[in-house]
Amino acid sequence: MSARYRYALIGTGFFAQNHLHAWAEMPEVELVAVCDVDEERLAAAAAQFGGTPYTDARELLQNEDVDFIDIATTPPTHRMMVELAAEYGVAALCQKPLAWEMADAKAMVDAMEAKNLPFMVHENFRFQYPMRRIKETLDSGAIGRPFFGRMSFRTDYDCYSNQPWLVDSERMIIVDVAVHLFDLARFFIGEPRSLYTEALRVNPRIRGEDVATILMKMDDATVIVDASYETRSDHSTYPQTFVTIEGTEGVIHLGPDYRLQVVSCGEVTEETLKIPDHTWTSEPWNGIQDSVSGVQRHWIECLDTGRTPETSGADTLRLLDITLGAYESLETGLPYRVGSSF
Ligand SMILES: NC(=O)c1ccc[n+]([C@@H]2O[C@H](COP(=O)([O-])OP(=O)(O)OC[C@H]3O[C@@H](n4cnc5c(N)ncnc54)[C@H](O)[C@@H]3O)[C@@H](O)[C@H]2O)c1
Protein backbone atom coordinates (compact mmCIF):
# COMPACT_ATOMS: atom_id res chain seq x y z
CA MET A 1 0.00 0.00 0.00
CA SER A 2 1.43 3.43 -0.85
CA ALA A 3 1.43 6.22 1.74
CA ARG A 4 -1.78 8.27 1.87
CA TYR A 5 -0.54 10.84 4.35
CA ARG A 6 2.64 12.86 4.61
CA TYR A 7 3.56 13.88 8.14
CA ALA A 8 6.21 15.71 10.14
CA LEU A 9 7.23 14.81 13.69
CA ILE A 10 7.94 17.78 15.97
CA GLY A 11 9.95 17.08 19.13
CA THR A 12 12.23 14.05 18.83
CA GLY A 13 12.75 13.42 22.56
CA PHE A 14 12.06 10.53 24.91
CA PHE A 15 8.46 9.59 24.09
CA ALA A 16 8.64 10.58 20.41
CA GLN A 17 10.76 7.46 19.78
CA ASN A 18 7.59 5.40 20.27
CA HIS A 19 5.69 7.63 17.81
CA LEU A 20 8.42 7.27 15.20
CA HIS A 21 8.60 3.49 15.54
CA ALA A 22 4.81 3.12 15.43
CA TRP A 23 4.50 5.34 12.32
CA ALA A 24 7.34 3.42 10.66
CA GLU A 25 5.27 0.23 10.69
CA MET A 26 2.24 1.95 9.10
CA PRO A 27 2.35 1.95 5.29
CA GLU A 28 -0.38 4.64 5.21
CA VAL A 29 2.05 7.35 6.33
CA GLU A 30 5.32 8.78 5.12
CA LEU A 31 7.68 10.76 7.33
CA VAL A 32 8.60 13.91 5.43
CA ALA A 33 10.42 15.96 8.07
CA VAL A 34 11.52 15.95 11.70
CA CYS A 35 12.02 18.96 13.96
CA ASP A 36 13.76 19.57 17.27
CA VAL A 37 15.67 22.47 18.81
CA ASP A 38 18.16 19.93 20.15
CA GLU A 39 20.39 19.25 17.15
CA GLU A 40 21.82 16.02 18.52
CA ARG A 41 18.41 14.44 19.06
CA LEU A 42 17.24 15.78 15.71
CA ALA A 43 20.19 14.27 13.84
CA ALA A 44 19.71 10.92 15.58
CA ALA A 45 16.00 10.80 14.65
CA ALA A 46 16.64 11.81 11.03
CA ALA A 47 19.42 9.22 10.72
CA GLN A 48 17.24 6.41 12.06
CA PHE A 49 13.83 7.28 10.60
CA GLY A 50 14.53 9.62 7.68
CA GLY A 51 12.84 12.96 6.98
CA THR A 52 14.41 16.35 6.38
CA PRO A 53 15.70 17.79 9.68
CA TYR A 54 14.59 21.26 10.88
CA THR A 55 15.32 23.14 14.10
CA ASP A 56 12.41 25.50 13.49
CA ALA A 57 8.81 24.27 13.10
CA ARG A 58 7.68 27.35 11.15
CA GLU A 59 10.45 26.88 8.64
CA LEU A 60 9.44 23.23 8.30
CA LEU A 61 5.83 24.16 7.55
CA GLN A 62 6.91 26.86 5.12
CA ASN A 63 9.07 24.42 3.15
CA GLU A 64 7.28 21.08 3.36
CA ASP A 65 3.98 19.83 2.00
CA VAL A 66 2.50 17.76 4.88
CA ASP A 67 -1.02 16.50 5.69
CA PHE A 68 -0.47 16.56 9.45
CA ILE A 69 2.04 17.22 12.16
CA ASP A 70 2.60 14.97 15.15
CA ILE A 71 3.56 17.15 18.13
CA ALA A 72 5.67 15.38 20.76
CA THR A 73 7.25 18.39 22.46
CA THR A 74 6.62 19.18 26.14
CA PRO A 75 3.47 21.16 27.08
CA PRO A 76 4.83 24.76 27.04
CA THR A 77 5.23 24.60 23.24
CA HIS A 78 1.99 22.76 22.41
CA ARG A 79 -0.09 25.92 21.83
CA MET A 80 2.50 27.46 19.55
CA MET A 81 2.74 24.25 17.51
CA VAL A 82 -1.02 23.75 17.17
CA GLU A 83 -1.49 27.39 16.16
CA LEU A 84 1.22 26.93 13.55
CA ALA A 85 -0.64 23.88 12.21
CA ALA A 86 -3.83 25.97 11.96
CA GLU A 87 -1.95 28.82 10.27
CA TYR A 88 -0.53 26.47 7.65
CA GLY A 89 -3.79 24.53 7.26
CA VAL A 90 -2.54 21.10 8.36
CA ALA A 91 -4.19 18.60 10.72
CA ALA A 92 -2.53 18.00 14.10
CA LEU A 93 -2.07 15.21 16.60
CA CYS A 94 -0.70 16.61 19.87
CA GLN A 95 0.75 14.86 22.91
CA LYS A 96 -1.01 15.17 26.24
CA PRO A 97 -1.40 17.25 28.34
CA LEU A 98 -2.65 19.60 25.67
CA ALA A 99 -2.02 22.59 27.93
CA TRP A 100 -1.73 23.56 31.56
CA GLU A 101 -4.26 26.41 31.26
CA MET A 102 -7.80 26.25 29.88
CA ALA A 103 -7.32 29.49 27.91
CA ASP A 104 -4.42 27.91 25.98
CA ALA A 105 -6.35 24.72 25.27
CA LYS A 106 -9.41 26.65 24.11
CA ALA A 107 -7.27 28.81 21.84
CA MET A 108 -5.88 25.65 20.21
CA VAL A 109 -9.31 24.09 19.73
CA ASP A 110 -10.69 27.37 18.35
CA ALA A 111 -7.76 27.79 15.95
CA MET A 112 -8.22 24.30 14.52
CA GLU A 113 -12.03 24.52 14.42
CA ALA A 114 -11.88 27.87 12.62
CA LYS A 115 -10.04 26.12 9.78
CA ASN A 116 -12.11 22.93 10.10
CA LEU A 117 -8.94 20.90 10.61
CA PRO A 118 -8.81 17.45 12.27
CA PHE A 119 -7.26 17.72 15.74
CA MET A 120 -6.63 14.90 18.20
CA VAL A 121 -4.83 14.70 21.52
CA HIS A 122 -2.48 11.76 22.04
CA GLU A 123 -4.36 10.49 25.10
CA ASN A 124 -3.20 6.90 24.85
CA PHE A 125 -4.29 5.01 27.98
CA ARG A 126 -7.76 4.23 26.61
CA PHE A 127 -5.99 2.74 23.56
CA GLN A 128 -4.10 0.18 25.68
CA TYR A 129 -5.13 -3.34 24.70
CA PRO A 130 -6.44 -4.29 28.20
CA MET A 131 -8.54 -1.10 28.30
CA ARG A 132 -10.14 -1.88 24.94
CA ARG A 133 -10.95 -5.38 26.28
CA ILE A 134 -12.55 -3.89 29.42
CA LYS A 135 -14.61 -1.50 27.30
CA GLU A 136 -15.83 -4.39 25.11
CA THR A 137 -16.85 -6.32 28.23
CA LEU A 138 -18.72 -3.31 29.62
CA ASP A 139 -20.46 -2.66 26.31
CA SER A 140 -21.53 -6.33 26.12
CA GLY A 141 -23.57 -5.77 29.29
CA ALA A 142 -21.75 -8.62 31.08
CA ILE A 143 -21.57 -6.78 34.41
CA GLY A 144 -24.78 -4.78 34.08
CA ARG A 145 -24.81 -1.08 34.96
CA PRO A 146 -21.50 0.10 36.46
CA PHE A 147 -21.87 1.91 39.80
CA PHE A 148 -18.29 1.89 41.15
CA GLY A 149 -14.85 2.16 39.59
CA ARG A 150 -11.24 2.39 40.66
CA MET A 151 -8.42 3.36 38.29
CA SER A 152 -5.09 2.89 40.02
CA PHE A 153 -1.47 3.54 39.00
CA ARG A 154 0.98 2.98 41.87
CA THR A 155 4.70 2.39 41.46
CA ASP A 156 8.11 3.41 42.78
CA TYR A 157 9.63 3.41 39.28
CA ASP A 158 12.19 6.20 38.82
CA CYS A 159 10.25 8.28 36.30
CA TYR A 160 12.68 11.19 36.78
CA SER A 161 15.59 9.60 34.89
CA ASN A 162 13.70 9.49 31.59
CA GLN A 163 11.68 12.65 32.21
CA PRO A 164 13.93 14.97 34.25
CA TRP A 165 11.59 17.92 33.67
CA LEU A 166 9.12 16.27 36.08
CA VAL A 167 11.46 17.04 39.03
CA ASP A 168 10.83 20.77 38.75
CA SER A 169 7.17 20.62 37.68
CA GLU A 170 5.04 22.53 40.17
CA ARG A 171 2.16 20.24 39.20
CA MET A 172 3.26 16.64 38.82
CA ILE A 173 1.47 13.31 39.20
CA ILE A 174 -2.06 14.58 38.60
CA VAL A 175 -1.07 16.15 35.31
CA ASP A 176 1.37 13.36 34.40
CA VAL A 177 -0.57 10.22 35.39
CA ALA A 178 -3.99 10.93 36.94
CA VAL A 179 -5.01 12.71 33.72
CA HIS A 180 -4.89 9.32 31.96
CA LEU A 181 -6.93 7.71 34.74
CA PHE A 182 -9.55 10.48 34.53
CA ASP A 183 -9.84 9.74 30.84
CA LEU A 184 -10.24 6.01 31.55
CA ALA A 185 -13.00 6.79 34.07
CA ARG A 186 -14.82 8.84 31.43
CA PHE A 187 -14.26 6.15 28.78
CA PHE A 188 -15.64 3.36 30.99
CA ILE A 189 -18.28 5.04 33.13
CA GLY A 190 -19.09 8.56 31.87
CA GLU A 191 -18.60 12.20 32.75
CA PRO A 192 -18.07 13.16 36.40
CA ARG A 193 -20.25 15.87 37.96
CA SER A 194 -17.92 16.70 40.86
CA LEU A 195 -14.60 15.60 42.31
CA TYR A 196 -12.52 15.93 45.44
CA THR A 197 -8.72 15.62 45.72
CA GLU A 198 -6.21 14.69 48.40
CA ALA A 199 -2.52 14.73 47.42
CA LEU A 200 0.96 14.69 48.98
CA ARG A 201 4.59 15.15 48.10
CA VAL A 202 6.46 12.15 49.54
CA ASN A 203 9.79 12.53 47.71
CA PRO A 204 11.42 15.70 49.13
CA ARG A 205 13.68 16.10 46.04
CA ILE A 206 10.83 17.03 43.72
CA ARG A 207 8.66 20.14 43.56
CA GLY A 208 5.12 18.88 42.90
CA GLU A 209 2.78 16.19 44.26
CA ASP A 210 3.78 12.54 43.75
CA VAL A 211 0.84 10.81 45.46
CA ALA A 212 -2.79 11.69 44.73
CA THR A 213 -6.28 10.30 45.32
CA ILE A 214 -9.32 11.77 43.62
CA LEU A 215 -12.92 10.85 44.34
CA MET A 216 -15.20 11.39 41.35
CA LYS A 217 -18.98 11.47 41.44
CA MET A 218 -20.77 10.49 38.24
CA ASP A 219 -24.58 10.56 37.78
CA ASP A 220 -25.02 6.97 39.02
CA ALA A 221 -21.52 5.91 39.99
CA THR A 222 -18.53 6.73 42.18
CA VAL A 223 -14.96 6.41 40.90
CA ILE A 224 -11.67 6.53 42.79
CA VAL A 225 -8.60 7.59 40.83
CA ASP A 226 -5.33 7.03 42.65
CA ALA A 227 -1.75 7.52 41.50
CA SER A 228 1.61 7.25 43.25
CA TYR A 229 5.29 7.33 42.29
CA GLU A 230 6.28 6.25 45.82
CA THR A 231 4.65 2.83 46.23
CA ARG A 232 6.96 -0.10 47.09
CA SER A 233 5.85 -3.59 46.07
CA ASP A 234 7.08 -7.19 45.73
CA HIS A 235 7.73 -6.75 42.00
CA SER A 236 7.52 -3.84 39.60
CA THR A 237 4.30 -3.52 37.66
CA TYR A 238 5.29 -0.21 36.03
CA PRO A 239 3.69 1.16 33.84
CA GLN A 240 0.51 -0.87 34.35
CA THR A 241 -2.85 0.56 35.40
CA PHE A 242 -5.12 -1.53 37.60
CA VAL A 243 -8.86 -1.27 37.11
CA THR A 244 -11.89 -2.41 39.09
CA ILE A 245 -15.41 -1.81 37.84
CA GLU A 246 -18.39 -3.08 39.81
CA GLY A 247 -21.76 -3.39 38.09
CA THR A 248 -25.25 -4.53 38.99
CA GLU A 249 -24.58 -8.01 37.48
CA GLY A 250 -20.86 -8.54 38.04
CA VAL A 251 -17.38 -7.09 38.33
CA ILE A 252 -14.25 -6.57 36.21
CA HIS A 253 -10.76 -6.64 37.74
CA LEU A 254 -7.61 -5.85 35.78
CA GLY A 255 -4.80 -6.67 38.20
CA PRO A 256 -0.99 -6.92 38.16
CA ASP A 257 0.68 -8.50 35.12
CA TYR A 258 -2.40 -7.96 32.94
CA ARG A 259 -4.57 -10.52 34.76
CA LEU A 260 -8.17 -9.88 33.77
CA GLN A 261 -10.99 -11.40 35.81
CA VAL A 262 -14.64 -10.96 34.85
CA VAL A 263 -17.47 -12.07 37.12
CA SER A 264 -20.73 -12.02 35.18
CA CYS A 265 -23.98 -13.23 36.79
CA GLY A 266 -21.96 -15.50 39.11
CA GLU A 267 -19.77 -16.96 36.34
CA VAL A 268 -16.02 -16.29 36.61
CA THR A 269 -13.61 -16.03 33.66
CA GLU A 270 -9.89 -15.36 34.05
CA GLU A 271 -7.25 -14.58 31.47
CA THR A 272 -3.70 -13.23 31.40
CA LEU A 273 -3.84 -10.75 28.56
CA LYS A 274 -1.15 -10.87 25.90
CA ILE A 275 -0.10 -7.40 24.73
CA PRO A 276 0.24 -7.31 20.92
CA ASP A 277 3.89 -7.60 19.88
CA HIS A 278 5.85 -5.19 17.69
CA THR A 279 9.48 -5.49 16.63
CA TRP A 280 10.35 -2.25 18.50
CA THR A 281 8.53 -2.80 21.80
CA SER A 282 9.94 -4.29 24.97
CA GLU A 283 8.89 -4.92 28.55
CA PRO A 284 7.95 -3.16 30.73
CA TRP A 285 6.93 -0.50 28.20
CA ASN A 286 5.13 -2.75 25.72
CA GLY A 287 1.59 -2.02 26.96
CA ILE A 288 2.12 1.73 26.59
CA GLN A 289 4.11 1.37 23.37
CA ASP A 290 1.38 -0.71 21.76
CA SER A 291 -1.16 1.96 22.76
CA VAL A 292 0.83 4.52 20.75
CA SER A 293 0.14 2.34 17.72
CA GLY A 294 -3.51 2.28 18.75
CA VAL A 295 -3.69 6.09 18.92
CA GLN A 296 -2.03 6.42 15.53
CA ARG A 297 -4.26 3.82 13.85
CA HIS A 298 -7.32 5.62 15.25
CA TRP A 299 -6.01 8.95 13.91
CA ILE A 300 -5.55 7.52 10.42
CA GLU A 301 -9.00 5.92 10.53
CA CYS A 302 -10.46 9.32 11.48
CA LEU A 303 -8.59 11.06 8.65
CA ASP A 304 -9.82 8.38 6.23
CA THR A 305 -13.46 8.51 7.33
CA GLY A 306 -13.85 12.11 8.49
CA ARG A 307 -14.89 10.79 11.92
CA THR A 308 -14.18 12.93 14.99
CA PRO A 309 -11.38 11.33 17.04
CA GLU A 310 -12.39 9.86 20.41
CA THR A 311 -9.88 12.17 22.09
CA SER A 312 -10.48 15.20 19.90
CA GLY A 313 -9.26 18.64 20.93
CA ALA A 314 -12.79 19.58 21.97
CA ASP A 315 -13.22 16.39 24.05
CA THR A 316 -9.93 17.17 25.74
CA LEU A 317 -11.30 20.46 27.09
CA ARG A 318 -13.52 18.34 29.37
CA LEU A 319 -10.52 16.29 30.47
CA LEU A 320 -8.49 19.42 31.13
CA ASP A 321 -11.36 20.90 33.15
CA ILE A 322 -11.31 17.75 35.33
CA THR A 323 -7.51 17.91 35.69
CA LEU A 324 -7.48 21.60 36.59
CA GLY A 325 -10.46 20.99 38.87
CA ALA A 326 -8.47 18.33 40.71
CA TYR A 327 -5.83 20.97 41.53
CA GLU A 328 -8.49 23.53 42.46
CA SER A 329 -10.02 21.03 44.90
CA LEU A 330 -6.56 20.40 46.36
CA GLU A 331 -5.97 24.12 46.85
CA THR A 332 -9.41 24.96 48.28
CA GLY A 333 -9.98 21.73 50.21
CA LEU A 334 -13.47 21.69 48.66
CA PRO A 335 -15.16 19.54 46.00
CA TYR A 336 -14.89 20.89 42.44
CA ARG A 337 -18.01 21.15 40.29
CA VAL A 338 -16.94 19.76 36.92
CA GLY A 339 -17.45 22.16 34.02
CA SER A 340 -16.79 25.31 36.07
CA SER A 341 -13.72 26.28 34.04
CA PHE A 342 -15.37 26.51 30.62
N1 LIG B 1 1.20 9.52 26.55
C1 LIG B 1 2.17 9.02 27.31
O1 LIG B 1 2.10 7.90 27.80
C2 LIG B 1 3.37 9.88 27.52
C3 LIG B 1 4.53 9.37 28.15
C4 LIG B 1 5.63 10.23 28.28
C5 LIG B 1 5.56 11.53 27.81
N2 LIG B 1 4.40 11.98 27.25
C6 LIG B 1 4.26 13.36 26.77
O2 LIG B 1 5.10 13.55 25.66
C7 LIG B 1 5.53 14.91 25.61
C8 LIG B 1 7.06 14.92 25.51
O3 LIG B 1 7.60 14.36 26.69
P1 LIG B 1 9.08 13.76 26.72
O4 LIG B 1 9.25 13.15 28.04
O5 LIG B 1 9.32 12.97 25.48
O6 LIG B 1 9.93 15.10 26.66
P2 LIG B 1 11.41 15.31 26.07
O7 LIG B 1 11.93 16.54 26.75
O8 LIG B 1 12.22 14.06 26.13
O9 LIG B 1 11.15 15.60 24.52
C9 LIG B 1 10.63 16.82 24.06
C10 LIG B 1 11.47 17.27 22.89
O10 LIG B 1 10.89 18.46 22.34
C11 LIG B 1 11.96 19.30 21.92
N3 LIG B 1 11.48 20.69 21.83
C12 LIG B 1 11.20 21.55 22.84
N4 LIG B 1 10.83 22.75 22.33
C13 LIG B 1 10.84 22.62 20.99
C14 LIG B 1 10.56 23.50 19.92
N5 LIG B 1 10.17 24.76 20.13
N6 LIG B 1 10.69 23.05 18.66
C15 LIG B 1 11.09 21.78 18.42
N7 LIG B 1 11.40 20.89 19.39
C16 LIG B 1 11.27 21.32 20.65
C17 LIG B 1 13.01 19.10 23.01
O11 LIG B 1 14.29 19.52 22.57
C18 LIG B 1 12.92 17.60 23.25
O12 LIG B 1 13.80 16.87 22.42
C19 LIG B 1 4.98 15.58 26.88
O13 LIG B 1 3.83 16.31 26.55
C20 LIG B 1 4.66 14.41 27.78
O14 LIG B 1 3.60 14.67 28.70
C21 LIG B 1 3.34 11.17 27.08
PDB file of N, CA and C and ligand atoms in Angstrom, residues 10-16 35-38 41 55 72-75 77-78 80-81 95-97 122 124-125 162-163 165 176 180 288, ligand 1:
ATOM      1  N   ILE A  10       7.317  16.623  15.312  1.00  0.00           N
ATOM      2  CA  ILE A  10       7.943  17.778  15.969  1.00  0.00           C
ATOM      3  C   ILE A  10       8.243  17.433  17.427  1.00  0.00           C
ATOM      4  N   GLY A  11       9.526  17.479  17.788  1.00  0.00           N
ATOM      5  CA  GLY A  11       9.953  17.077  19.126  1.00  0.00           C
ATOM      6  C   GLY A  11      10.395  15.629  19.068  1.00  0.00           C
ATOM      7  N   THR A  12      11.713  15.412  19.020  1.00  0.00           N
ATOM      8  CA  THR A  12      12.231  14.048  18.834  1.00  0.00           C
ATOM      9  C   THR A  12      12.853  13.524  20.129  1.00  0.00           C
ATOM     10  N   GLY A  13      12.192  13.798  21.259  1.00  0.00           N
ATOM     11  CA  GLY A  13      12.755  13.422  22.558  1.00  0.00           C
ATOM     12  C   GLY A  13      12.404  12.009  22.979  1.00  0.00           C
ATOM     13  N   PHE A  14      12.260  11.842  24.290  1.00  0.00           N
ATOM     14  CA  PHE A  14      12.062  10.527  24.907  1.00  0.00           C
ATOM     15  C   PHE A  14      10.853   9.789  24.335  1.00  0.00           C
ATOM     16  N   PHE A  15       9.662  10.350  24.466  1.00  0.00           N
ATOM     17  CA  PHE A  15       8.464   9.586  24.088  1.00  0.00           C
ATOM     18  C   PHE A  15       8.259   9.525  22.575  1.00  0.00           C
ATOM     19  N   ALA A  16       8.803  10.528  21.875  1.00  0.00           N
ATOM     20  CA  ALA A  16       8.645  10.575  20.415  1.00  0.00           C
ATOM     21  C   ALA A  16       9.233   9.340  19.737  1.00  0.00           C
ATOM     22  N   CYS A  35      11.625  17.652  13.427  1.00  0.00           N
ATOM     23  CA  CYS A  35      12.016  18.956  13.957  1.00  0.00           C
ATOM     24  C   CYS A  35      12.334  18.848  15.440  1.00  0.00           C
ATOM     25  N   ASP A  36      13.438  19.453  15.847  1.00  0.00           N
ATOM     26  CA  ASP A  36      13.755  19.575  17.275  1.00  0.00           C
ATOM     27  C   ASP A  36      14.756  20.714  17.431  1.00  0.00           C
ATOM     28  N   VAL A  37      14.681  21.414  18.557  1.00  0.00           N
ATOM     29  CA  VAL A  37      15.669  22.467  18.810  1.00  0.00           C
ATOM     30  C   VAL A  37      16.993  21.869  19.277  1.00  0.00           C
ATOM     31  N   ASP A  38      16.950  20.618  19.721  1.00  0.00           N
ATOM     32  CA  ASP A  38      18.163  19.928  20.149  1.00  0.00           C
ATOM     33  C   ASP A  38      18.746  19.208  18.930  1.00  0.00           C
ATOM     34  N   ARG A  41      19.588  15.316  19.124  1.00  0.00           N
ATOM     35  CA  ARG A  41      18.406  14.441  19.059  1.00  0.00           C
ATOM     36  C   ARG A  41      17.820  14.441  17.649  1.00  0.00           C
ATOM     37  N   THR A  55      15.303  22.708  12.697  1.00  0.00           N
ATOM     38  CA  THR A  55      15.320  23.136  14.104  1.00  0.00           C
ATOM     39  C   THR A  55      14.199  24.142  14.372  1.00  0.00           C
ATOM     40  N   ALA A  72       5.212  16.163  19.603  1.00  0.00           N
ATOM     41  CA  ALA A  72       5.669  15.385  20.764  1.00  0.00           C
ATOM     42  C   ALA A  72       6.652  16.202  21.600  1.00  0.00           C
ATOM     43  N   THR A  73       6.462  17.526  21.579  1.00  0.00           N
ATOM     44  CA  THR A  73       7.254  18.392  22.460  1.00  0.00           C
ATOM     45  C   THR A  73       6.585  18.419  23.837  1.00  0.00           C
ATOM     46  N   THR A  74       7.214  19.077  24.799  1.00  0.00           N
ATOM     47  CA  THR A  74       6.618  19.185  26.137  1.00  0.00           C
ATOM     48  C   THR A  74       5.541  20.298  26.133  1.00  0.00           C
ATOM     49  N   PRO A  75       4.657  20.309  27.137  1.00  0.00           N
ATOM     50  CA  PRO A  75       3.466  21.164  27.076  1.00  0.00           C
ATOM     51  C   PRO A  75       3.683  22.664  26.794  1.00  0.00           C
ATOM     52  N   THR A  77       5.197  24.246  24.673  1.00  0.00           N
ATOM     53  CA  THR A  77       5.234  24.603  23.244  1.00  0.00           C
ATOM     54  C   THR A  77       4.010  24.083  22.472  1.00  0.00           C
ATOM     55  N   HIS A  78       3.106  23.374  23.140  1.00  0.00           N
ATOM     56  CA  HIS A  78       1.991  22.763  22.407  1.00  0.00           C
ATOM     57  C   HIS A  78       1.127  23.815  21.713  1.00  0.00           C
ATOM     58  N   MET A  80       1.810  26.864  20.705  1.00  0.00           N
ATOM     59  CA  MET A  80       2.502  27.462  19.550  1.00  0.00           C
ATOM     60  C   MET A  80       2.465  26.514  18.344  1.00  0.00           C
ATOM     61  N   MET A  81       2.696  25.229  18.608  1.00  0.00           N
ATOM     62  CA  MET A  81       2.742  24.247  17.507  1.00  0.00           C
ATOM     63  C   MET A  81       1.365  24.050  16.876  1.00  0.00           C
ATOM     64  N   GLN A  95       0.578  15.625  21.672  1.00  0.00           N
ATOM     65  CA  GLN A  95       0.753  14.857  22.914  1.00  0.00           C
ATOM     66  C   GLN A  95      -0.035  15.498  24.058  1.00  0.00           C
ATOM     67  N   LYS A  96      -0.376  14.667  25.018  1.00  0.00           N
ATOM     68  CA  LYS A  96      -1.011  15.171  26.240  1.00  0.00           C
ATOM     69  C   LYS A  96       0.091  15.672  27.187  1.00  0.00           C
ATOM     70  N   PRO A  97      -0.170  16.472  28.206  1.00  0.00           N
ATOM     71  CA  PRO A  97      -1.398  17.251  28.337  1.00  0.00           C
ATOM     72  C   PRO A  97      -1.384  18.356  27.291  1.00  0.00           C
ATOM     73  N   HIS A 122      -3.061  13.094  21.877  1.00  0.00           N
ATOM     74  CA  HIS A 122      -2.481  11.758  22.038  1.00  0.00           C
ATOM     75  C   HIS A 122      -2.715  11.293  23.476  1.00  0.00           C
ATOM     76  N   ASN A 124      -3.365   8.278  25.322  1.00  0.00           N
ATOM     77  CA  ASN A 124      -3.202   6.899  24.846  1.00  0.00           C
ATOM     78  C   ASN A 124      -3.693   5.806  25.783  1.00  0.00           C
ATOM     79  N   PHE A 125      -3.980   6.118  27.068  1.00  0.00           N
ATOM     80  CA  PHE A 125      -4.288   5.008  27.980  1.00  0.00           C
ATOM     81  C   PHE A 125      -5.535   4.239  27.529  1.00  0.00           C
ATOM     82  N   ASN A 162      14.111   9.299  32.981  1.00  0.00           N
ATOM     83  CA  ASN A 162      13.702   9.495  31.590  1.00  0.00           C
ATOM     84  C   ASN A 162      13.054  10.848  31.346  1.00  0.00           C
ATOM     85  N   GLN A 163      12.403  11.394  32.370  1.00  0.00           N
ATOM     86  CA  GLN A 163      11.676  12.655  32.214  1.00  0.00           C
ATOM     87  C   GLN A 163      12.127  13.641  33.299  1.00  0.00           C
ATOM     88  N   TRP A 165      12.375  16.703  33.499  1.00  0.00           N
ATOM     89  CA  TRP A 165      11.587  17.921  33.675  1.00  0.00           C
ATOM     90  C   TRP A 165      10.483  17.755  34.717  1.00  0.00           C
ATOM     91  N   ASP A 176       0.570  14.346  35.141  1.00  0.00           N
ATOM     92  CA  ASP A 176       1.374  13.360  34.402  1.00  0.00           C
ATOM     93  C   ASP A 176       0.676  12.001  34.300  1.00  0.00           C
ATOM     94  N   HIS A 180      -4.555  10.523  32.737  1.00  0.00           N
ATOM     95  CA  HIS A 180      -4.888   9.323  31.957  1.00  0.00           C
ATOM     96  C   HIS A 180      -6.006   8.530  32.645  1.00  0.00           C
ATOM     97  N   ILE A 288       2.233   0.309  26.961  1.00  0.00           N
ATOM     98  CA  ILE A 288       2.118   1.729  26.591  1.00  0.00           C
ATOM     99  C   ILE A 288       2.532   1.895  25.124  1.00  0.00           C
TER     100      ILE A 288
HETATM  101  N1  LIG B   1       1.201   9.521  26.552  1.00  0.00           N
HETATM  102  C1  LIG B   1       2.170   9.015  27.305  1.00  0.00           C
HETATM  103  O1  LIG B   1       2.100   7.904  27.799  1.00  0.00           O
HETATM  104  C2  LIG B   1       3.372   9.883  27.518  1.00  0.00           C
HETATM  105  C3  LIG B   1       4.532   9.374  28.146  1.00  0.00           C
HETATM  106  C4  LIG B   1       5.634  10.232  28.275  1.00  0.00           C
HETATM  107  C5  LIG B   1       5.564  11.534  27.815  1.00  0.00           C
HETATM  108  N2  LIG B   1       4.396  11.981  27.253  1.00  0.00           N
HETATM  109  C6  LIG B   1       4.258  13.359  26.768  1.00  0.00           C
HETATM  110  O2  LIG B   1       5.104  13.546  25.657  1.00  0.00           O
HETATM  111  C7  LIG B   1       5.527  14.914  25.611  1.00  0.00           C
HETATM  112  C8  LIG B   1       7.055  14.916  25.515  1.00  0.00           C
HETATM  113  O3  LIG B   1       7.596  14.363  26.692  1.00  0.00           O
HETATM  114  P1  LIG B   1       9.076  13.757  26.717  1.00  0.00           P
HETATM  115  O4  LIG B   1       9.251  13.146  28.037  1.00  0.00           O
HETATM  116  O5  LIG B   1       9.318  12.965  25.479  1.00  0.00           O
HETATM  117  O6  LIG B   1       9.932  15.102  26.656  1.00  0.00           O
HETATM  118  P2  LIG B   1      11.407  15.312  26.072  1.00  0.00           P
HETATM  119  O7  LIG B   1      11.926  16.538  26.748  1.00  0.00           O
HETATM  120  O8  LIG B   1      12.216  14.057  26.132  1.00  0.00           O
HETATM  121  O9  LIG B   1      11.150  15.599  24.517  1.00  0.00           O
HETATM  122  C9  LIG B   1      10.629  16.819  24.062  1.00  0.00           C
HETATM  123  C10 LIG B   1      11.468  17.265  22.889  1.00  0.00           C
HETATM  124  O10 LIG B   1      10.892  18.464  22.343  1.00  0.00           O
HETATM  125  C11 LIG B   1      11.957  19.302  21.925  1.00  0.00           C
HETATM  126  N3  LIG B   1      11.483  20.692  21.828  1.00  0.00           N
HETATM  127  C12 LIG B   1      11.205  21.552  22.841  1.00  0.00           C
HETATM  128  N4  LIG B   1      10.827  22.755  22.332  1.00  0.00           N
HETATM  129  C13 LIG B   1      10.845  22.617  20.991  1.00  0.00           C
HETATM  130  C14 LIG B   1      10.557  23.504  19.915  1.00  0.00           C
HETATM  131  N5  LIG B   1      10.168  24.764  20.129  1.00  0.00           N
HETATM  132  N6  LIG B   1      10.686  23.052  18.657  1.00  0.00           N
HETATM  133  C15 LIG B   1      11.088  21.775  18.415  1.00  0.00           C
HETATM  134  N7  LIG B   1      11.402  20.890  19.393  1.00  0.00           N
HETATM  135  C16 LIG B   1      11.270  21.324  20.652  1.00  0.00           C
HETATM  136  C17 LIG B   1      13.009  19.096  23.011  1.00  0.00           C
HETATM  137  O11 LIG B   1      14.290  19.522  22.573  1.00  0.00           O
HETATM  138  C18 LIG B   1      12.917  17.601  23.250  1.00  0.00           C
HETATM  139  O12 LIG B   1      13.801  16.865  22.422  1.00  0.00           O
HETATM  140  C19 LIG B   1       4.981  15.577  26.877  1.00  0.00           C
HETATM  141  O13 LIG B   1       3.826  16.309  26.551  1.00  0.00           O
HETATM  142  C20 LIG B   1       4.664  14.408  27.784  1.00  0.00           C
HETATM  143  O14 LIG B   1       3.601  14.666  28.695  1.00  0.00           O
HETATM  144  C21 LIG B   1       3.335  11.170  27.075  1.00  0.00           C
END
